[in-house]
Amino acid sequence: MKFIGITQRVDVIQDCRERRDSLDQAWQGVCEKLNAVMIPLANDGTYIDPLLTRLSLDIVIFSGGNSLSFLCDQNSDIAPERDLFETKLLDYAIKNNIPVLGVCRGMQFINKFFGGKLKRVAEHVATNHSLVPCSEQNVELPRRVNSYHSWGIGYNDIASELMPLAKDYEDNIEAFIHLDLPILGIMWHPERHPLGDDLTFNLIKRYLF
C-alpha cells in the first residue's frame, strides 16, 4: 500500500478571523481506489524537509482550489502561504524523485513552476466538456470530464519540459506529463461526483505507480 501526501486549499473564515487548511473528504475515496493511504499536508514549509523525510511519501498530489497569487494579488481566494509551501514541496518531490499529480490549480502550478504561462478561459466553471487526444502516447482518456477553472493553459503556453496528452476543442491543455520526471497534470477533478472514472485512475496508475 502506498502513502499519498495531498495539499490543501486555504479557506478564509472572516467571522472567526481564521485561515483554514481544508480538503474535500471525497479525496479519501480517490486514494482508496488507488489502494493508498491519504495524508493531508498543512500549508507550512517551515520543517518541510524533516517532515517529508519522516513521512516517506510514495506520491504527492497538488489539489485544486485557490487562485495562484501571481495571477492577481487582489483575488479574494489567493493564499500566498500555499504558493510558498507548494513551491518547496514540488522542489522536494523533484529532488527525491517522488511522483507528482497536479489537479486543476495543481496542474496550473506545475506548468508555472517549469516556466509555462496561464491564460483566462471562459465557460469552464461547473461544466463538462470533451477531451481531444494530442500525443502519441497511446493513452486511453475519458471522453468527457468535469471543469471548474477560470484559468487554463493554452497550447502554446505549456512549459517546454512538459508534453500535452489531451486538450479541449479550444486548444486548452487538459492533461500533460513531464518529459523526464514522474509528473502528471490533469485539469479535471477526479474527486468530484460522480467519483472519477476508471480511465482517469488508469491514467494516474500508468504514469505515477
mmCIF file of C-alpha atoms in Angstrom:
data_model
loop_
_atom_site.group_PDB
_atom_site.id
_atom_site.type_symbol
_atom_site.label_atom_id
_atom_site.label_comp_id
_atom_site.label_asym_id
_atom_site.label_seq_id
_atom_site.Cartn_x
_atom_site.Cartn_y
_atom_site.Cartn_z
ATOM 1 C CA MET A 1 0.000 0.000 0.000
ATOM 2 C CA LYS A 2 1.252 3.460 -0.941
ATOM 3 C CA PHE A 3 1.134 6.695 1.064
ATOM 4 C CA ILE A 4 -0.103 9.780 -0.750
ATOM 5 C CA GLY A 5 0.540 13.281 0.564
ATOM 6 C CA ILE A 6 -2.023 15.805 -0.647
ATOM 7 C CA THR A 7 -2.018 19.588 -0.445
ATOM 8 C CA GLN A 8 -4.984 21.540 0.875
ATOM 9 C CA ARG A 9 -6.829 24.678 -0.121
ATOM 10 C CA VAL A 10 -6.889 27.699 2.186
ATOM 11 C CA ASP A 11 -10.330 28.937 3.212
ATOM 12 C CA VAL A 12 -10.681 32.311 4.900
ATOM 13 C CA ILE A 13 -13.365 32.356 7.603
ATOM 14 C CA GLN A 14 -13.968 36.054 8.186
ATOM 15 C CA ASP A 15 -16.316 35.692 11.175
ATOM 16 C CA CYS A 16 -13.684 33.728 13.093
ATOM 17 C CA ARG A 17 -10.678 35.559 11.644
ATOM 18 C CA GLU A 18 -9.222 32.199 10.653
ATOM 19 C CA ARG A 19 -7.337 30.856 7.667
ATOM 20 C CA ARG A 20 -8.120 27.159 7.486
ATOM 21 C CA ASP A 21 -6.473 24.373 5.526
ATOM 22 C CA SER A 22 -9.275 22.227 4.105
ATOM 23 C CA LEU A 23 -9.753 19.254 1.837
ATOM 24 C CA ASP A 24 -12.783 17.668 0.219
ATOM 25 C CA GLN A 25 -13.488 14.388 2.036
ATOM 26 C CA ALA A 26 -14.081 12.787 -1.368
ATOM 27 C CA TRP A 27 -10.296 12.663 -1.817
ATOM 28 C CA GLN A 28 -10.321 9.772 0.637
ATOM 29 C CA GLY A 29 -12.341 7.791 -1.887
ATOM 30 C CA VAL A 30 -9.844 8.622 -4.633
ATOM 31 C CA CYS A 31 -6.960 7.337 -2.523
ATOM 32 C CA GLU A 32 -8.885 4.195 -1.624
ATOM 33 C CA LYS A 33 -9.447 3.473 -5.330
ATOM 34 C CA LEU A 34 -5.695 3.859 -5.775
ATOM 35 C CA ASN A 35 -5.123 1.462 -2.839
ATOM 36 C CA ALA A 36 -3.329 4.192 -0.938
ATOM 37 C CA VAL A 37 -3.432 5.979 2.409
ATOM 38 C CA MET A 38 -4.132 9.725 2.242
ATOM 39 C CA ILE A 39 -2.028 12.146 4.309
ATOM 40 C CA PRO A 40 -3.211 15.799 4.188
ATOM 41 C CA LEU A 41 -0.320 18.266 4.223
ATOM 42 C CA ALA A 42 -0.511 21.585 6.077
ATOM 43 C CA ASN A 43 0.436 24.760 4.217
ATOM 44 C CA ASP A 44 3.585 25.324 6.242
ATOM 45 C CA GLY A 45 7.006 24.850 4.722
ATOM 46 C CA THR A 46 8.999 25.590 7.868
ATOM 47 C CA TYR A 47 10.063 21.996 8.509
ATOM 48 C CA ILE A 48 9.288 20.528 5.117
ATOM 49 C CA ASP A 49 12.485 18.513 4.676
ATOM 50 C CA PRO A 50 12.408 16.615 8.001
ATOM 51 C CA LEU A 51 8.625 16.197 7.756
ATOM 52 C CA LEU A 52 8.663 14.685 4.278
ATOM 53 C CA THR A 53 11.702 12.583 5.090
ATOM 54 C CA ARG A 54 9.828 11.123 8.064
ATOM 55 C CA LEU A 55 6.618 10.571 6.053
ATOM 56 C CA SER A 56 8.460 8.839 3.189
ATOM 57 C CA LEU A 57 5.620 9.555 0.735
ATOM 58 C CA ASP A 58 5.169 7.490 -2.410
ATOM 59 C CA ILE A 59 3.168 10.140 -4.306
ATOM 60 C CA VAL A 60 2.294 13.807 -3.847
ATOM 61 C CA ILE A 61 -0.975 15.308 -5.095
ATOM 62 C CA PHE A 62 -1.274 19.047 -5.661
ATOM 63 C CA SER A 63 -5.017 19.543 -5.288
ATOM 64 C CA GLY A 64 -7.332 22.258 -6.603
ATOM 65 C CA GLY A 65 -8.680 25.441 -5.054
ATOM 66 C CA ASN A 66 -7.254 28.972 -4.561
ATOM 67 C CA SER A 67 -6.078 31.212 -7.362
ATOM 68 C CA LEU A 68 -2.327 31.440 -7.830
ATOM 69 C CA SER A 69 -1.150 34.689 -6.271
ATOM 70 C CA PHE A 70 0.899 35.876 -9.239
ATOM 71 C CA LEU A 71 -2.213 35.930 -11.447
ATOM 72 C CA CYS A 72 -3.885 38.661 -9.431
ATOM 73 C CA ASP A 73 -2.872 39.616 -5.918
ATOM 74 C CA GLN A 74 -6.299 41.188 -5.371
ATOM 75 C CA ASN A 75 -8.280 37.954 -5.790
ATOM 76 C CA SER A 76 -10.172 37.070 -2.619
ATOM 77 C CA ASP A 77 -9.154 33.407 -2.766
ATOM 78 C CA ILE A 78 -5.386 33.722 -3.100
ATOM 79 C CA ALA A 79 -3.193 32.034 -0.500
ATOM 80 C CA PRO A 80 0.468 33.143 -0.646
ATOM 81 C CA GLU A 81 1.370 30.702 2.130
ATOM 82 C CA ARG A 82 0.090 27.851 -0.023
ATOM 83 C CA ASP A 83 2.033 29.038 -3.060
ATOM 84 C CA LEU A 84 5.219 29.141 -0.988
ATOM 85 C CA PHE A 85 4.627 25.737 0.589
ATOM 86 C CA GLU A 86 3.806 24.069 -2.716
ATOM 87 C CA THR A 87 6.902 25.542 -4.344
ATOM 88 C CA LYS A 88 9.044 23.949 -1.642
ATOM 89 C CA LEU A 89 7.046 20.726 -1.854
ATOM 90 C CA LEU A 90 7.427 20.361 -5.618
ATOM 91 C CA ASP A 91 11.122 21.139 -5.374
ATOM 92 C CA TYR A 92 11.474 18.424 -2.712
ATOM 93 C CA ALA A 93 9.498 15.904 -4.778
ATOM 94 C CA ILE A 94 11.653 16.527 -7.847
ATOM 95 C CA LYS A 95 14.920 16.239 -5.924
ATOM 96 C CA ASN A 96 13.746 12.981 -4.317
ATOM 97 C CA ASN A 97 12.080 11.531 -7.433
ATOM 98 C CA ILE A 98 8.631 11.344 -5.811
ATOM 99 C CA PRO A 99 5.813 11.004 -8.390
ATOM 100 C CA VAL A 100 3.532 14.045 -8.587
ATOM 101 C CA LEU A 101 -0.085 14.526 -9.655
ATOM 102 C CA GLY A 102 -1.367 18.057 -10.256
ATOM 103 C CA VAL A 103 -5.135 18.573 -10.339
ATOM 104 C CA CYS A 104 -6.661 21.784 -11.774
ATOM 105 C CA ARG A 105 -4.823 24.515 -9.814
ATOM 106 C CA GLY A 106 -2.135 21.896 -9.159
ATOM 107 C CA MET A 107 -1.654 21.381 -12.897
ATOM 108 C CA GLN A 108 -1.524 25.156 -13.446
ATOM 109 C CA PHE A 109 1.017 25.490 -10.636
ATOM 110 C CA ILE A 110 3.274 22.810 -12.138
ATOM 111 C CA ASN A 111 3.180 24.482 -15.552
ATOM 112 C CA LYS A 112 4.132 27.828 -13.987
ATOM 113 C CA PHE A 113 6.880 26.166 -11.904
ATOM 114 C CA PHE A 114 8.558 24.901 -15.089
ATOM 115 C CA GLY A 115 8.248 28.220 -16.906
ATOM 116 C CA GLY A 116 4.888 27.924 -18.650
ATOM 117 C CA LYS A 117 2.130 30.516 -18.821
ATOM 118 C CA LEU A 118 -1.558 30.686 -17.930
ATOM 119 C CA LYS A 119 -4.482 32.480 -19.543
ATOM 120 C CA ARG A 120 -8.097 33.196 -18.698
ATOM 121 C CA VAL A 121 -10.627 30.747 -20.118
ATOM 122 C CA ALA A 122 -14.369 31.217 -20.432
ATOM 123 C CA GLU A 123 -17.209 28.801 -19.673
ATOM 124 C CA HIS A 124 -15.033 26.288 -17.826
ATOM 125 C CA VAL A 125 -16.613 26.592 -14.375
ATOM 126 C CA ALA A 126 -19.111 23.944 -13.197
ATOM 127 C CA THR A 127 -19.488 22.338 -16.600
ATOM 128 C CA ASN A 128 -18.417 19.268 -18.580
ATOM 129 C CA HIS A 129 -16.650 19.023 -21.926
ATOM 130 C CA SER A 130 -14.979 16.560 -24.276
ATOM 131 C CA LEU A 131 -11.286 15.699 -24.426
ATOM 132 C CA VAL A 132 -9.169 15.580 -27.567
ATOM 133 C CA PRO A 133 -6.023 13.376 -27.501
ATOM 134 C CA CYS A 134 -2.895 15.250 -28.604
ATOM 135 C CA SER A 135 0.054 12.908 -28.138
ATOM 136 C CA GLU A 136 1.496 9.671 -29.476
ATOM 137 C CA GLN A 137 1.458 8.040 -26.042
ATOM 138 C CA ASN A 138 -1.475 5.780 -26.964
ATOM 139 C CA VAL A 139 -3.297 6.833 -23.809
ATOM 140 C CA GLU A 140 -6.934 5.927 -23.272
ATOM 141 C CA LEU A 141 -8.632 9.058 -21.944
ATOM 142 C CA PRO A 142 -12.094 9.804 -20.550
ATOM 143 C CA ARG A 143 -14.449 11.007 -23.275
ATOM 144 C CA ARG A 144 -15.829 13.832 -21.126
ATOM 145 C CA VAL A 145 -14.512 15.472 -17.976
ATOM 146 C CA ASN A 146 -15.699 17.997 -15.402
ATOM 147 C CA SER A 147 -14.353 21.539 -15.378
ATOM 148 C CA TYR A 148 -14.039 24.042 -12.507
ATOM 149 C CA HIS A 149 -11.444 26.610 -13.526
ATOM 150 C CA SER A 150 -11.247 30.121 -14.940
ATOM 151 C CA TRP A 151 -7.533 29.929 -15.769
ATOM 152 C CA GLY A 152 -6.046 27.461 -18.223
ATOM 153 C CA ILE A 153 -3.008 26.570 -20.319
ATOM 154 C CA GLY A 154 -3.080 27.495 -23.989
ATOM 155 C CA TYR A 155 -1.480 25.058 -26.419
ATOM 156 C CA ASN A 156 1.477 27.398 -26.906
ATOM 157 C CA ASP A 157 1.730 28.235 -23.196
ATOM 158 C CA ILE A 158 2.851 24.850 -21.899
ATOM 159 C CA ALA A 159 6.333 24.652 -20.366
ATOM 160 C CA SER A 160 8.987 23.186 -22.664
ATOM 161 C CA GLU A 161 9.670 20.278 -20.271
ATOM 162 C CA LEU A 162 6.025 19.147 -20.379
ATOM 163 C CA MET A 163 4.233 17.175 -23.090
ATOM 164 C CA PRO A 164 0.465 17.562 -23.626
ATOM 165 C CA LEU A 165 -1.665 14.426 -23.518
ATOM 166 C CA ALA A 166 -5.093 15.978 -24.062
ATOM 167 C CA LYS A 167 -6.752 19.286 -24.871
ATOM 168 C CA ASP A 168 -10.246 20.665 -25.270
ATOM 169 C CA TYR A 169 -11.755 21.822 -28.573
ATOM 170 C CA GLU A 170 -10.400 25.331 -27.967
ATOM 171 C CA ASP A 171 -6.812 24.049 -27.736
ATOM 172 C CA ASN A 172 -6.509 24.465 -23.970
ATOM 173 C CA ILE A 173 -4.311 21.770 -22.440
ATOM 174 C CA GLU A 174 -6.279 19.357 -20.237
ATOM 175 C CA ALA A 175 -3.550 16.846 -19.351
ATOM 176 C CA PHE A 176 0.223 16.650 -19.578
ATOM 177 C CA ILE A 177 3.231 14.649 -18.440
ATOM 178 C CA HIS A 178 6.808 15.706 -17.767
ATOM 179 C CA LEU A 179 9.256 14.521 -20.416
ATOM 180 C CA ASP A 180 11.695 13.066 -17.874
ATOM 181 C CA LEU A 181 10.115 13.085 -14.403
ATOM 182 C CA PRO A 182 7.134 11.133 -12.966
ATOM 183 C CA ILE A 183 4.774 14.126 -13.131
ATOM 184 C CA LEU A 184 1.201 14.083 -14.425
ATOM 185 C CA GLY A 185 -1.198 17.014 -14.631
ATOM 186 C CA ILE A 186 -4.947 16.829 -15.234
ATOM 187 C CA MET A 187 -7.301 19.802 -15.338
ATOM 188 C CA TRP A 188 -10.390 17.871 -14.229
ATOM 189 C CA HIS A 189 -11.235 16.786 -10.668
ATOM 190 C CA PRO A 190 -11.241 13.019 -10.004
ATOM 191 C CA GLU A 191 -12.735 13.654 -6.550
ATOM 192 C CA ARG A 192 -15.839 15.450 -7.870
ATOM 193 C CA HIS A 193 -19.085 13.487 -8.167
ATOM 194 C CA PRO A 194 -19.603 11.105 -9.718
ATOM 195 C CA LEU A 195 -16.309 9.995 -8.241
ATOM 196 C CA GLY A 196 -13.762 9.875 -11.034
ATOM 197 C CA ASP A 197 -13.807 7.133 -13.626
ATOM 198 C CA ASP A 198 -11.712 4.066 -14.349
ATOM 199 C CA LEU A 199 -9.879 5.728 -17.252
ATOM 200 C CA THR A 200 -8.723 8.567 -15.013
ATOM 201 C CA PHE A 201 -7.467 6.148 -12.363
ATOM 202 C CA ASN A 202 -5.763 4.053 -15.059
ATOM 203 C CA LEU A 203 -4.037 7.209 -16.284
ATOM 204 C CA ILE A 204 -2.786 8.029 -12.796
ATOM 205 C CA LYS A 205 -1.556 4.497 -12.251
ATOM 206 C CA ARG A 206 0.187 4.350 -15.633
ATOM 207 C CA TYR A 207 2.364 7.384 -15.015
ATOM 208 C CA LEU A 208 2.763 7.523 -11.253
ATOM 209 C CA PHE A 209 2.627 3.951 -9.874
#
